[in-house]
Each structure stands twice: as C-alpha cells, then as structure tokens.
mmCIF file of N, CA and C in Angstrom:
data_model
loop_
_atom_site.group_PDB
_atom_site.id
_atom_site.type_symbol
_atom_site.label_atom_id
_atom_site.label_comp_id
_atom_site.label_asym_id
_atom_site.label_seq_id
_atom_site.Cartn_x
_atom_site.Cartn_y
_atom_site.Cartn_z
ATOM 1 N N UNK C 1 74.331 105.129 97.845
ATOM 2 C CA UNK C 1 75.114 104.207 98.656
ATOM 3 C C UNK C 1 75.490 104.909 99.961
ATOM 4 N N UNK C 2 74.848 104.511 101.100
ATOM 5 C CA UNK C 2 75.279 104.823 102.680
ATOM 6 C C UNK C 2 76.742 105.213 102.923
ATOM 7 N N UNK C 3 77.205 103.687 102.203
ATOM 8 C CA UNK C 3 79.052 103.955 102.546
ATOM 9 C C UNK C 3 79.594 105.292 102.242
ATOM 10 N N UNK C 4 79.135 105.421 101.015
ATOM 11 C CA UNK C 4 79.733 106.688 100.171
ATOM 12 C C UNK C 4 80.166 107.744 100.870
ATOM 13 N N UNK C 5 78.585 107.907 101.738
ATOM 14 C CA UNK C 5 78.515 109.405 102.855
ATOM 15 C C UNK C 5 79.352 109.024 104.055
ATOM 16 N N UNK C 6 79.623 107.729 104.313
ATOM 17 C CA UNK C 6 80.514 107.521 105.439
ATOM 18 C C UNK C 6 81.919 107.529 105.012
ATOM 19 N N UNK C 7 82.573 107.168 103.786
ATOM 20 C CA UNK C 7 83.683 107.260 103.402
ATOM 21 C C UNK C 7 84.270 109.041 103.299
ATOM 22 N N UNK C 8 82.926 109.524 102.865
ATOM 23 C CA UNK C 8 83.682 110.876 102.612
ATOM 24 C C UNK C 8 83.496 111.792 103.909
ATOM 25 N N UNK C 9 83.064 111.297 105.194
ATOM 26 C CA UNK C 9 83.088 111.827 106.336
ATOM 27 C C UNK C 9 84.405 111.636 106.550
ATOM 28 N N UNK C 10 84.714 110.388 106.589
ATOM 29 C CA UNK C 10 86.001 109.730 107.187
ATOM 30 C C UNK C 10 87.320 110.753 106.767
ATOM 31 N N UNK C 11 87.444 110.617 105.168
ATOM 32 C CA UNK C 11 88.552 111.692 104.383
ATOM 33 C C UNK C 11 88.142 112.932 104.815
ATOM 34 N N UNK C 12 87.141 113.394 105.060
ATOM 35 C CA UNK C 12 87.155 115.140 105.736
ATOM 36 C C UNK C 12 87.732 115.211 106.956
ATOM 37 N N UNK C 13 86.981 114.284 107.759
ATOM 38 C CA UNK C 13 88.050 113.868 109.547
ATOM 39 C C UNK C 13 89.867 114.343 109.128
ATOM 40 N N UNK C 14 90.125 112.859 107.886
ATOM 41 C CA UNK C 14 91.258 112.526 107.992
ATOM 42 C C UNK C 14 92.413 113.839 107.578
ATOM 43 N N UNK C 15 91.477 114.823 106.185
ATOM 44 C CA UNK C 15 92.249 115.790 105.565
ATOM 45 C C UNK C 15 92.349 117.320 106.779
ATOM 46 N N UNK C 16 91.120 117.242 107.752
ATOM 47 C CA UNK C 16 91.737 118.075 108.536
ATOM 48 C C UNK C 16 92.216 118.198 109.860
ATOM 49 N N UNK C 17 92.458 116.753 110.194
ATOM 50 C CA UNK C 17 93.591 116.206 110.852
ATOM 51 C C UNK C 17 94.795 116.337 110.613
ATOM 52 N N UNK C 18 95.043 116.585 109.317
ATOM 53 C CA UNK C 18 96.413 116.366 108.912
ATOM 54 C C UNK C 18 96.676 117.551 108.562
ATOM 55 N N UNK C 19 95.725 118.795 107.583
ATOM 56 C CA UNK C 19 95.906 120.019 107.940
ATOM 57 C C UNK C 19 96.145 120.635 109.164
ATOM 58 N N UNK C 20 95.982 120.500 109.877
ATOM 59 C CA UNK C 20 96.452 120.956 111.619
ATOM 60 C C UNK C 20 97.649 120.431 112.170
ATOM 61 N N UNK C 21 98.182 119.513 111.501
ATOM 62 C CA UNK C 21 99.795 119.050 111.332
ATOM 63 C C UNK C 21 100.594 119.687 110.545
ATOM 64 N N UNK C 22 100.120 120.230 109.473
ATOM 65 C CA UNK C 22 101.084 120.641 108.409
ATOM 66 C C UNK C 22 100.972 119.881 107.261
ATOM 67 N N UNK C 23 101.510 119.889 106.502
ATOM 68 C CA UNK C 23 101.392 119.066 105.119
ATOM 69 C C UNK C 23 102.080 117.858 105.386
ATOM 70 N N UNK C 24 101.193 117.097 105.726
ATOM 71 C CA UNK C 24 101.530 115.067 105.337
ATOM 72 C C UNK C 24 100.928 114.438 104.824
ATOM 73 N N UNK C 25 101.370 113.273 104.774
ATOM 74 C CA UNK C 25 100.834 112.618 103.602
ATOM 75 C C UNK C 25 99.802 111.312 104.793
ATOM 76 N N UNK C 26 99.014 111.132 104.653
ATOM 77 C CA UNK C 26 97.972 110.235 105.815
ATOM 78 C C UNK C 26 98.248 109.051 104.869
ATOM 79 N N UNK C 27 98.588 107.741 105.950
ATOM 80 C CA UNK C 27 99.217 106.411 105.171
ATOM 81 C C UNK C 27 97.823 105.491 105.597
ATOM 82 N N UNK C 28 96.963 105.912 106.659
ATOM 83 C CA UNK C 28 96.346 104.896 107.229
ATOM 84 C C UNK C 28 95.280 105.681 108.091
ATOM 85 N N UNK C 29 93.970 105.172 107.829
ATOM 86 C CA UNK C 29 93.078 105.475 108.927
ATOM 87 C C UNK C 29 92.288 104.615 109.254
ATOM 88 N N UNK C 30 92.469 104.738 110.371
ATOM 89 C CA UNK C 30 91.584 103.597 111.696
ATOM 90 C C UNK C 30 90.270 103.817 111.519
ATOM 91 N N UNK C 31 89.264 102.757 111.643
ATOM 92 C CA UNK C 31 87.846 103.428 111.974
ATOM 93 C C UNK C 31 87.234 102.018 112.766
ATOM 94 N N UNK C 32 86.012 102.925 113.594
ATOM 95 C CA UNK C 32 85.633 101.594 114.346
ATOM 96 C C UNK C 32 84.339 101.921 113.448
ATOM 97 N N UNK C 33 83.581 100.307 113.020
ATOM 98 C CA UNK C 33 81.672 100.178 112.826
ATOM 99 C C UNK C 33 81.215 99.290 113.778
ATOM 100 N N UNK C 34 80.221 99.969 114.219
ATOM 101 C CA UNK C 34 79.523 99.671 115.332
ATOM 102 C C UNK C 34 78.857 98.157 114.528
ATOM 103 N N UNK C 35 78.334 97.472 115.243
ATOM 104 C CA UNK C 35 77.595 96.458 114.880
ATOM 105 C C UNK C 35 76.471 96.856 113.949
ATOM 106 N N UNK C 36 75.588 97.398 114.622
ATOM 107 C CA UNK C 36 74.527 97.883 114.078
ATOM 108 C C UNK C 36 74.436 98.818 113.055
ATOM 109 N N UNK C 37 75.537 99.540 112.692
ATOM 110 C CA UNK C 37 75.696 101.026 111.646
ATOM 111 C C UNK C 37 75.283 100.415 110.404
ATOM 112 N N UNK C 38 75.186 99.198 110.327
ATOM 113 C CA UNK C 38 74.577 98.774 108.877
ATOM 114 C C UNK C 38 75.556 99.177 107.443
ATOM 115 N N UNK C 39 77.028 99.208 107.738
ATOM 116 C CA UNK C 39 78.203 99.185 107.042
ATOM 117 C C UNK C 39 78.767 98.189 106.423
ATOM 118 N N UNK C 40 78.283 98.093 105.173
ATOM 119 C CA UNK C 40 79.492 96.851 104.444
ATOM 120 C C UNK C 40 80.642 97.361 104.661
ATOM 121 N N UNK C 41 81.725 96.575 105.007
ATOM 122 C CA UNK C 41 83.507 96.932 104.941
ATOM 123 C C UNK C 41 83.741 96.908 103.448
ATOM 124 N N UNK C 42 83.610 95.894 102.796
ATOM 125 C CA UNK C 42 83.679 96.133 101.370
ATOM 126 C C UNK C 42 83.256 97.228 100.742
ATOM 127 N N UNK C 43 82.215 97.719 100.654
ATOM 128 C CA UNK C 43 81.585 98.810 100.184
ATOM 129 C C UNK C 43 82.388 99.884 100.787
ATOM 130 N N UNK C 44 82.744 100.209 102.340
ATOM 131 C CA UNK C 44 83.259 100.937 102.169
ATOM 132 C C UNK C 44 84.418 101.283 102.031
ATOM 133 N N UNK C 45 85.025 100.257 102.302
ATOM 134 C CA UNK C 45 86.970 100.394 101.145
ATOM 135 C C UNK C 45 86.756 101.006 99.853
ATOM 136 N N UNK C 46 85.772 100.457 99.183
ATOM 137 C CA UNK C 46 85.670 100.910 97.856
ATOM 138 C C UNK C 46 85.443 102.205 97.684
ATOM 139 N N UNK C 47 84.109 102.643 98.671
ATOM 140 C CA UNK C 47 84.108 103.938 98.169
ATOM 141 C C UNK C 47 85.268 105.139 99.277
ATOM 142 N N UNK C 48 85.975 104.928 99.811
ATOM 143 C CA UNK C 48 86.937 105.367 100.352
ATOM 144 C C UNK C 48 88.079 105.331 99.294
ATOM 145 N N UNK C 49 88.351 104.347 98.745
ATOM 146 C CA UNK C 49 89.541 104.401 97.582
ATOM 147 C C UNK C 49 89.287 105.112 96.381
ATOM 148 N N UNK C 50 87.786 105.302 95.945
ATOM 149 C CA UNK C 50 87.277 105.762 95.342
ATOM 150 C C UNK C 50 87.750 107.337 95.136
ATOM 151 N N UNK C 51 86.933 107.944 96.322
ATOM 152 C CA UNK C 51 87.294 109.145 97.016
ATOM 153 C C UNK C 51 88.259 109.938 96.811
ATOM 154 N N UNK C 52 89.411 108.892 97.702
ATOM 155 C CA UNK C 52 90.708 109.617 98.335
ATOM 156 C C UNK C 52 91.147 110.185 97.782
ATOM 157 N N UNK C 53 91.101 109.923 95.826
ATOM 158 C CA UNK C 53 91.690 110.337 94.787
ATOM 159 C C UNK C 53 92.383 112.125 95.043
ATOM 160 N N UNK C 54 93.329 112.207 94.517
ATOM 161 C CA UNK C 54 93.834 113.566 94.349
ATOM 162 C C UNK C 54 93.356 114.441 96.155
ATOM 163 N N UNK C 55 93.710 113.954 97.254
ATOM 164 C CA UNK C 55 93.245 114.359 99.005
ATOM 165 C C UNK C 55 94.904 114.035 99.148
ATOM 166 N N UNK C 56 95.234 114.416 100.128
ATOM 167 C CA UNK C 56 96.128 113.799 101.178
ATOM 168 C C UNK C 56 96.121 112.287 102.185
ATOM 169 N N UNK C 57 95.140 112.064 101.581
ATOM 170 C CA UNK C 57 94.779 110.278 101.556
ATOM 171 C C UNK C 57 95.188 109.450 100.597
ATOM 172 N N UNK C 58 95.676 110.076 99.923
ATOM 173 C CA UNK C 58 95.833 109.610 98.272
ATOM 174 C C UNK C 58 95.995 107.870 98.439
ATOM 175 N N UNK C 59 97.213 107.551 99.373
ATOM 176 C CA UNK C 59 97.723 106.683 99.157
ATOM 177 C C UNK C 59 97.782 105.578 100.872
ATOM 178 N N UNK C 60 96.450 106.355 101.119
ATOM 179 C CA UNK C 60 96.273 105.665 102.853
ATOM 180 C C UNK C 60 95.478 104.411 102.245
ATOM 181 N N UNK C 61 95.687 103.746 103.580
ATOM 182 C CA UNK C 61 94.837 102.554 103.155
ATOM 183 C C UNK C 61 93.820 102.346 104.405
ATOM 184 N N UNK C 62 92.916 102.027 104.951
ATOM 185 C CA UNK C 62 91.469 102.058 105.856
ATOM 186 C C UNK C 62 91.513 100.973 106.011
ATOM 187 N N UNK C 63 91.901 100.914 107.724
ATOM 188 C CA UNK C 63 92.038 99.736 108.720
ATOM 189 C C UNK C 63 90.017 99.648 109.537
ATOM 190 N N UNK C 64 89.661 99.102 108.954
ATOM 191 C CA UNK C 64 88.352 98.912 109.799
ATOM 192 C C UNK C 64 88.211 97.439 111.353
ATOM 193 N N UNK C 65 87.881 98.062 112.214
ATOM 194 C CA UNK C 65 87.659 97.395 113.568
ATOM 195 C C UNK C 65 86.256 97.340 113.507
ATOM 196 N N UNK C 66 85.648 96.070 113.064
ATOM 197 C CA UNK C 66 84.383 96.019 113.258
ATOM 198 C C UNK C 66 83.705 95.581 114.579
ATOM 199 N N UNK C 67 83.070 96.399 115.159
ATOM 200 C CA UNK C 67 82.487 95.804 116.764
ATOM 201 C C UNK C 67 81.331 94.883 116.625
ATOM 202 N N UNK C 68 81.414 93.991 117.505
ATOM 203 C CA UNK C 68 79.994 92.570 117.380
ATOM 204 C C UNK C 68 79.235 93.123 118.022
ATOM 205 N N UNK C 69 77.626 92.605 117.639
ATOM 206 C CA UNK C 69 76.579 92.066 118.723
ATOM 207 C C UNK C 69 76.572 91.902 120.031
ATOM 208 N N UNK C 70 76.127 92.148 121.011
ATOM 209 C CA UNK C 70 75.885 91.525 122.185
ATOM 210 C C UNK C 70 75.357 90.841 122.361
ATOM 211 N N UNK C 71 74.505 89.655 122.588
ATOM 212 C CA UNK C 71 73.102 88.986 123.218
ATOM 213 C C UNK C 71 73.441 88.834 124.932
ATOM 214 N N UNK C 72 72.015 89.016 125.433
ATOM 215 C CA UNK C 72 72.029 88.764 126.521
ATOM 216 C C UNK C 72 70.548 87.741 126.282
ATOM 217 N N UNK C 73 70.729 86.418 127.092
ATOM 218 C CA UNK C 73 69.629 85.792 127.167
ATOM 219 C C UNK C 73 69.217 85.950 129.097
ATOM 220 N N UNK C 74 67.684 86.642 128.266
ATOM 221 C CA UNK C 74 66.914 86.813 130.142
ATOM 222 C C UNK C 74 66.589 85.250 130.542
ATOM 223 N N UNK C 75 66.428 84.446 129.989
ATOM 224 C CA UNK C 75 66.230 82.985 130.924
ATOM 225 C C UNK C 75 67.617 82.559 131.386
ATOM 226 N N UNK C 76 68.874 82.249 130.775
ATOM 227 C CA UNK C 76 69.451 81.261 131.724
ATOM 228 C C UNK C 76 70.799 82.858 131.994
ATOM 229 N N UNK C 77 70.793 84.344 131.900
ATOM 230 C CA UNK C 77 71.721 85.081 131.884
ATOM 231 C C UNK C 77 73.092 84.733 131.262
ATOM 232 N N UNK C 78 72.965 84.324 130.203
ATOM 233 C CA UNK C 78 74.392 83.721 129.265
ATOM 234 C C UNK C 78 74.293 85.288 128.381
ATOM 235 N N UNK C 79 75.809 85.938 128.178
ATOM 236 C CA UNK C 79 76.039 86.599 127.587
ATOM 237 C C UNK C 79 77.091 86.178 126.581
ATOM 238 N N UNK C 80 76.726 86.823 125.174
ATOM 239 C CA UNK C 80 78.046 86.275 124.365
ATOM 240 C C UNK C 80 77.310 87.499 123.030
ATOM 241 N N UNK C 81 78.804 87.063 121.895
ATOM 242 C CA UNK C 81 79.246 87.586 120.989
ATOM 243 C C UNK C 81 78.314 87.067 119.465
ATOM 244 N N UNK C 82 77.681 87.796 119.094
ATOM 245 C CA UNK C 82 77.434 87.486 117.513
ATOM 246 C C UNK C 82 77.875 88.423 116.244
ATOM 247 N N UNK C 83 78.010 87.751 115.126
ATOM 248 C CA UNK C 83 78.511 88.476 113.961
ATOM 249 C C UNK C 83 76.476 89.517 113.448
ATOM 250 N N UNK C 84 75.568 87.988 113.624
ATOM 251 C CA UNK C 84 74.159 88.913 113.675
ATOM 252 C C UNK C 84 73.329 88.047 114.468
ATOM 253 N N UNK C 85 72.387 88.888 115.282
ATOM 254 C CA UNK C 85 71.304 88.757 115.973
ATOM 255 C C UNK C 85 70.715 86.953 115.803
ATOM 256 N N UNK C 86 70.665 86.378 116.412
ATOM 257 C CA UNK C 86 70.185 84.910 116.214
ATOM 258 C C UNK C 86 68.570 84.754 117.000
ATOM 259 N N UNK C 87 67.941 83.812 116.739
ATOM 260 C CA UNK C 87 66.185 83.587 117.788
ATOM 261 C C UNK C 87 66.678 83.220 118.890
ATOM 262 N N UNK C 88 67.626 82.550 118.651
ATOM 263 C CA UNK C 88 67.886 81.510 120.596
ATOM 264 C C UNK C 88 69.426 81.565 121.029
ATOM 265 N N UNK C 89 69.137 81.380 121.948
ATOM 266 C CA UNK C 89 70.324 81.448 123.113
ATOM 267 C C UNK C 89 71.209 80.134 122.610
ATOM 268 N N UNK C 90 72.581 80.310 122.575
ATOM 269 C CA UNK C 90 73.392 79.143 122.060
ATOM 270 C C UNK C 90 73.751 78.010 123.358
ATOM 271 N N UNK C 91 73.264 78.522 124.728
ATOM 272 C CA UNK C 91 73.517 78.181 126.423
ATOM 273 C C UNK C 91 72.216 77.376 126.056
ATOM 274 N N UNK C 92 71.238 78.098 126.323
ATOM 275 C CA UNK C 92 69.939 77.376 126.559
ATOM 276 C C UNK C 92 69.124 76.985 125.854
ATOM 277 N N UNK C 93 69.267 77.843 124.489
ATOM 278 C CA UNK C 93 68.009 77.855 123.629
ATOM 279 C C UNK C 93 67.213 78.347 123.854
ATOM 280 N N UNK C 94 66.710 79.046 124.612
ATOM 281 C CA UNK C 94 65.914 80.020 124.976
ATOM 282 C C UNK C 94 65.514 80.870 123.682
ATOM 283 N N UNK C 95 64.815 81.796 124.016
ATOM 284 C CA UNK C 95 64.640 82.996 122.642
ATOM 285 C C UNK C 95 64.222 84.160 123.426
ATOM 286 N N UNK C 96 64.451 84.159 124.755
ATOM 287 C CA UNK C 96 64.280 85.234 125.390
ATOM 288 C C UNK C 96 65.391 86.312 125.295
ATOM 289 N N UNK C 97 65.750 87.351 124.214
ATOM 290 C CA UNK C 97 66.737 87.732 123.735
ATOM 291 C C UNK C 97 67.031 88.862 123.936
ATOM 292 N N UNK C 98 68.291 89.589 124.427
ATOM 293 C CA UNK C 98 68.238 91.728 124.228
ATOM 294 C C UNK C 98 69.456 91.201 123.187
ATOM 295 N N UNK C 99 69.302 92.311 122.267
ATOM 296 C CA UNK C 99 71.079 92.523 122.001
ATOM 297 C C UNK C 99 71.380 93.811 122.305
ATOM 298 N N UNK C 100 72.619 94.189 122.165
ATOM 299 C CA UNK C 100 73.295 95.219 122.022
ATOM 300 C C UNK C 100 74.072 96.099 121.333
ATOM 301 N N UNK C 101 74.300 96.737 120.479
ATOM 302 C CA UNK C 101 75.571 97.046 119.637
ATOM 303 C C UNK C 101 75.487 98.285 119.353
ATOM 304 N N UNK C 102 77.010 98.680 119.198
ATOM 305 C CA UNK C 102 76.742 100.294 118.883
ATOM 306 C C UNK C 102 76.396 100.441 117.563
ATOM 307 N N UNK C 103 75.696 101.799 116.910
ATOM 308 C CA UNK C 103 75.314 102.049 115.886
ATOM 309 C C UNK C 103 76.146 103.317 115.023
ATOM 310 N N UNK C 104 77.100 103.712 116.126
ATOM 311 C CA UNK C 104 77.940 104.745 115.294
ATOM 312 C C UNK C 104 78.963 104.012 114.914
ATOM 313 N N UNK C 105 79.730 105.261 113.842
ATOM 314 C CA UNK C 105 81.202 104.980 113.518
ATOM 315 C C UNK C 105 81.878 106.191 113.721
ATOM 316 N N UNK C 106 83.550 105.685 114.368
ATOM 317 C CA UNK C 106 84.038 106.930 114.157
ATOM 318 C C UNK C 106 85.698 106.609 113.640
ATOM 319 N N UNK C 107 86.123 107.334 113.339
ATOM 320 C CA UNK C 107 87.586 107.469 113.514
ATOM 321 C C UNK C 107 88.365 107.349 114.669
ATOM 322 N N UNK C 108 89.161 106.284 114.454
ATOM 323 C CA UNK C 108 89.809 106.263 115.897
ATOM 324 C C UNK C 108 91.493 106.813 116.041
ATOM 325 N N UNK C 109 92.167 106.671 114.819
ATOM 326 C CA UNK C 109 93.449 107.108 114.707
ATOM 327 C C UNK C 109 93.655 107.148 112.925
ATOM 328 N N UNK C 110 94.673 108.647 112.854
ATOM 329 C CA UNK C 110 95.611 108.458 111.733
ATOM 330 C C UNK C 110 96.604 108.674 111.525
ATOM 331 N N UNK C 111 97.469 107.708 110.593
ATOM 332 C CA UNK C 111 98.572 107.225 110.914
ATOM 333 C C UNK C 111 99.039 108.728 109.861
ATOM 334 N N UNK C 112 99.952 109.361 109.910
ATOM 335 C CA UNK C 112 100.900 109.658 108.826
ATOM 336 C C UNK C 112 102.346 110.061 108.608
ATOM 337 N N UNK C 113 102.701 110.461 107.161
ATOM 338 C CA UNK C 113 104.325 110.259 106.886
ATOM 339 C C UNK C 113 104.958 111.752 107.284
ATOM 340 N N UNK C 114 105.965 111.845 107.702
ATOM 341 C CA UNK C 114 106.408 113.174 108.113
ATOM 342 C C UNK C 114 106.225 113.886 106.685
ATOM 343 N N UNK C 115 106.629 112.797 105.551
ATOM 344 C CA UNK C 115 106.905 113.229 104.014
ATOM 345 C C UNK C 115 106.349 114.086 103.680
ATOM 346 N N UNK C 116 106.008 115.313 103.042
ATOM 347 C CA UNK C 116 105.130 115.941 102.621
ATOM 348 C C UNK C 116 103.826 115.560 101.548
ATOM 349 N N UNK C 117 102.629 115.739 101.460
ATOM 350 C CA UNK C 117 101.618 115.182 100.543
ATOM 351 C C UNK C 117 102.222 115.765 99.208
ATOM 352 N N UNK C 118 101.845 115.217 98.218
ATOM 353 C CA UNK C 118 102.033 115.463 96.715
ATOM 354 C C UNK C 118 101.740 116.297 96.639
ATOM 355 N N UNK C 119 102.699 117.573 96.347
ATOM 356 C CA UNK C 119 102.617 118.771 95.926
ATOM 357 C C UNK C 119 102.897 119.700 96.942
ATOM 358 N N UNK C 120 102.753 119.175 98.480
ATOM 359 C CA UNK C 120 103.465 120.190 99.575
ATOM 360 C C UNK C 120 104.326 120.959 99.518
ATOM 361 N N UNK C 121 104.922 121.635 100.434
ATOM 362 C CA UNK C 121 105.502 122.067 100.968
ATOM 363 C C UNK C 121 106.432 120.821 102.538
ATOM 364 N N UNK C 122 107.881 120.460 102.360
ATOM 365 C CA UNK C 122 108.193 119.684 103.541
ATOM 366 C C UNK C 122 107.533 120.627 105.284
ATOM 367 N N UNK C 123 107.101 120.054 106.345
ATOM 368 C CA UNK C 123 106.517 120.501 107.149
ATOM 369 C C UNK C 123 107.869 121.086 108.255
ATOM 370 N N UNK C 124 108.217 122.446 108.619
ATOM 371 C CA UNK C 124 108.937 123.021 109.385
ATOM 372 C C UNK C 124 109.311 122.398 110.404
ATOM 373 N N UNK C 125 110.489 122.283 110.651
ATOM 374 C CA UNK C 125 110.844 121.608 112.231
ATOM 375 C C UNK C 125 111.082 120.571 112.330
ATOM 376 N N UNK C 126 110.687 119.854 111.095
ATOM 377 C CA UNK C 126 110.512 118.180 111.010
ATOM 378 C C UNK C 126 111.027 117.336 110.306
#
C-alpha cells in the first residue's frame, strides 16, 4: 500500500519536528496531496492512525488539503478546476486539453500541546 510509505514519512517529519521542540505531544498534522500523487485520503488516515501507535502522534489527528486538477482548454482558453481529468472542455467542448497538478505531498504544519508526550519529561521554560 503507497499510503503506508506516505503515512510513515509524514510521522518521521512530524516526530522530528517535535523532537527539536522538546517533548510534546503533536495534536495535528497538516498535509497537502497534490492532485496527481495518486493518494487515497482514506487510505491514508488509516494507515497514519495505524502507525502513530505508541510515537508522539499518538493522539494527532491528519488534516489533509487536497489540491485539484487544472485544465486548460487550447481552443476556446477556458481554465478551470477538476476533482479528475475529463475529454472536453465544460466552456466549449472542445477536447483540446493540458492539465495540471502537482504530484508531490508534503507537510505543511504541526500543531502541538505544550503538554508533555506520554512518558516525557514537561519541556523547560514552558
């Protein structure tokens, strides 16, 4: 399963992000999928919850921002938004078609608790 290897990228991002903070507990991580990355969201909640087990994720939950399609139609220049790639232009009907979409994913933010993770140490200063 694809997701799998993307979920457990994500928790390595997220666990040494938060190691470089000190001991917290990560409540939430952002991620953007490109259109194209070929990512179920389902699949990968699952295998992210899967995962997190016994991490400093333990108890985050994975906010996904999924990015659309582009189309550009070369006959009448109508640009717009798809969930997937269509034959024709929704302006003209045309089928003269580009799309666009990104194909990476990354992490965009994580959220966490000053609290210490299960089993910490509270973080100095804070």
């Amino acid at each position: 399963m694809h997701e799998a290897s993307v979920a457990r990228t994500i928790l390595e991002i997220a666990e040494r992000t938060g190691a470089r903070h000190g001991e917290v507990r990560i409540v939430r991580v952002h991620v953007v999928v490109g259109a194209l990355a070929h990512i179920d969201d389902d699949a990968l909640r699952f295998a992210f919850d899967a995962l997190k087990t016994d991490t400093a994720c333990a108890s985050a939950s994975l906010e996904i921002d999924k990015k659309r399609l582009v189309g550009s139609c070369r006959a009448c220049d109508f640009s717009f938004e798809a969930e997937i790639p269509s034959d024709s232009c929704p302006q003209c009907g045309g089928a003269e078609l580009s799309w666009s979409g990104d194909q990476e994913s990354y992490v965009t933010a994580i959220d966490v608790d000053d609290e210490p993770a299960a089993g910490g140490r509270p973080r100095e200063g804070g």
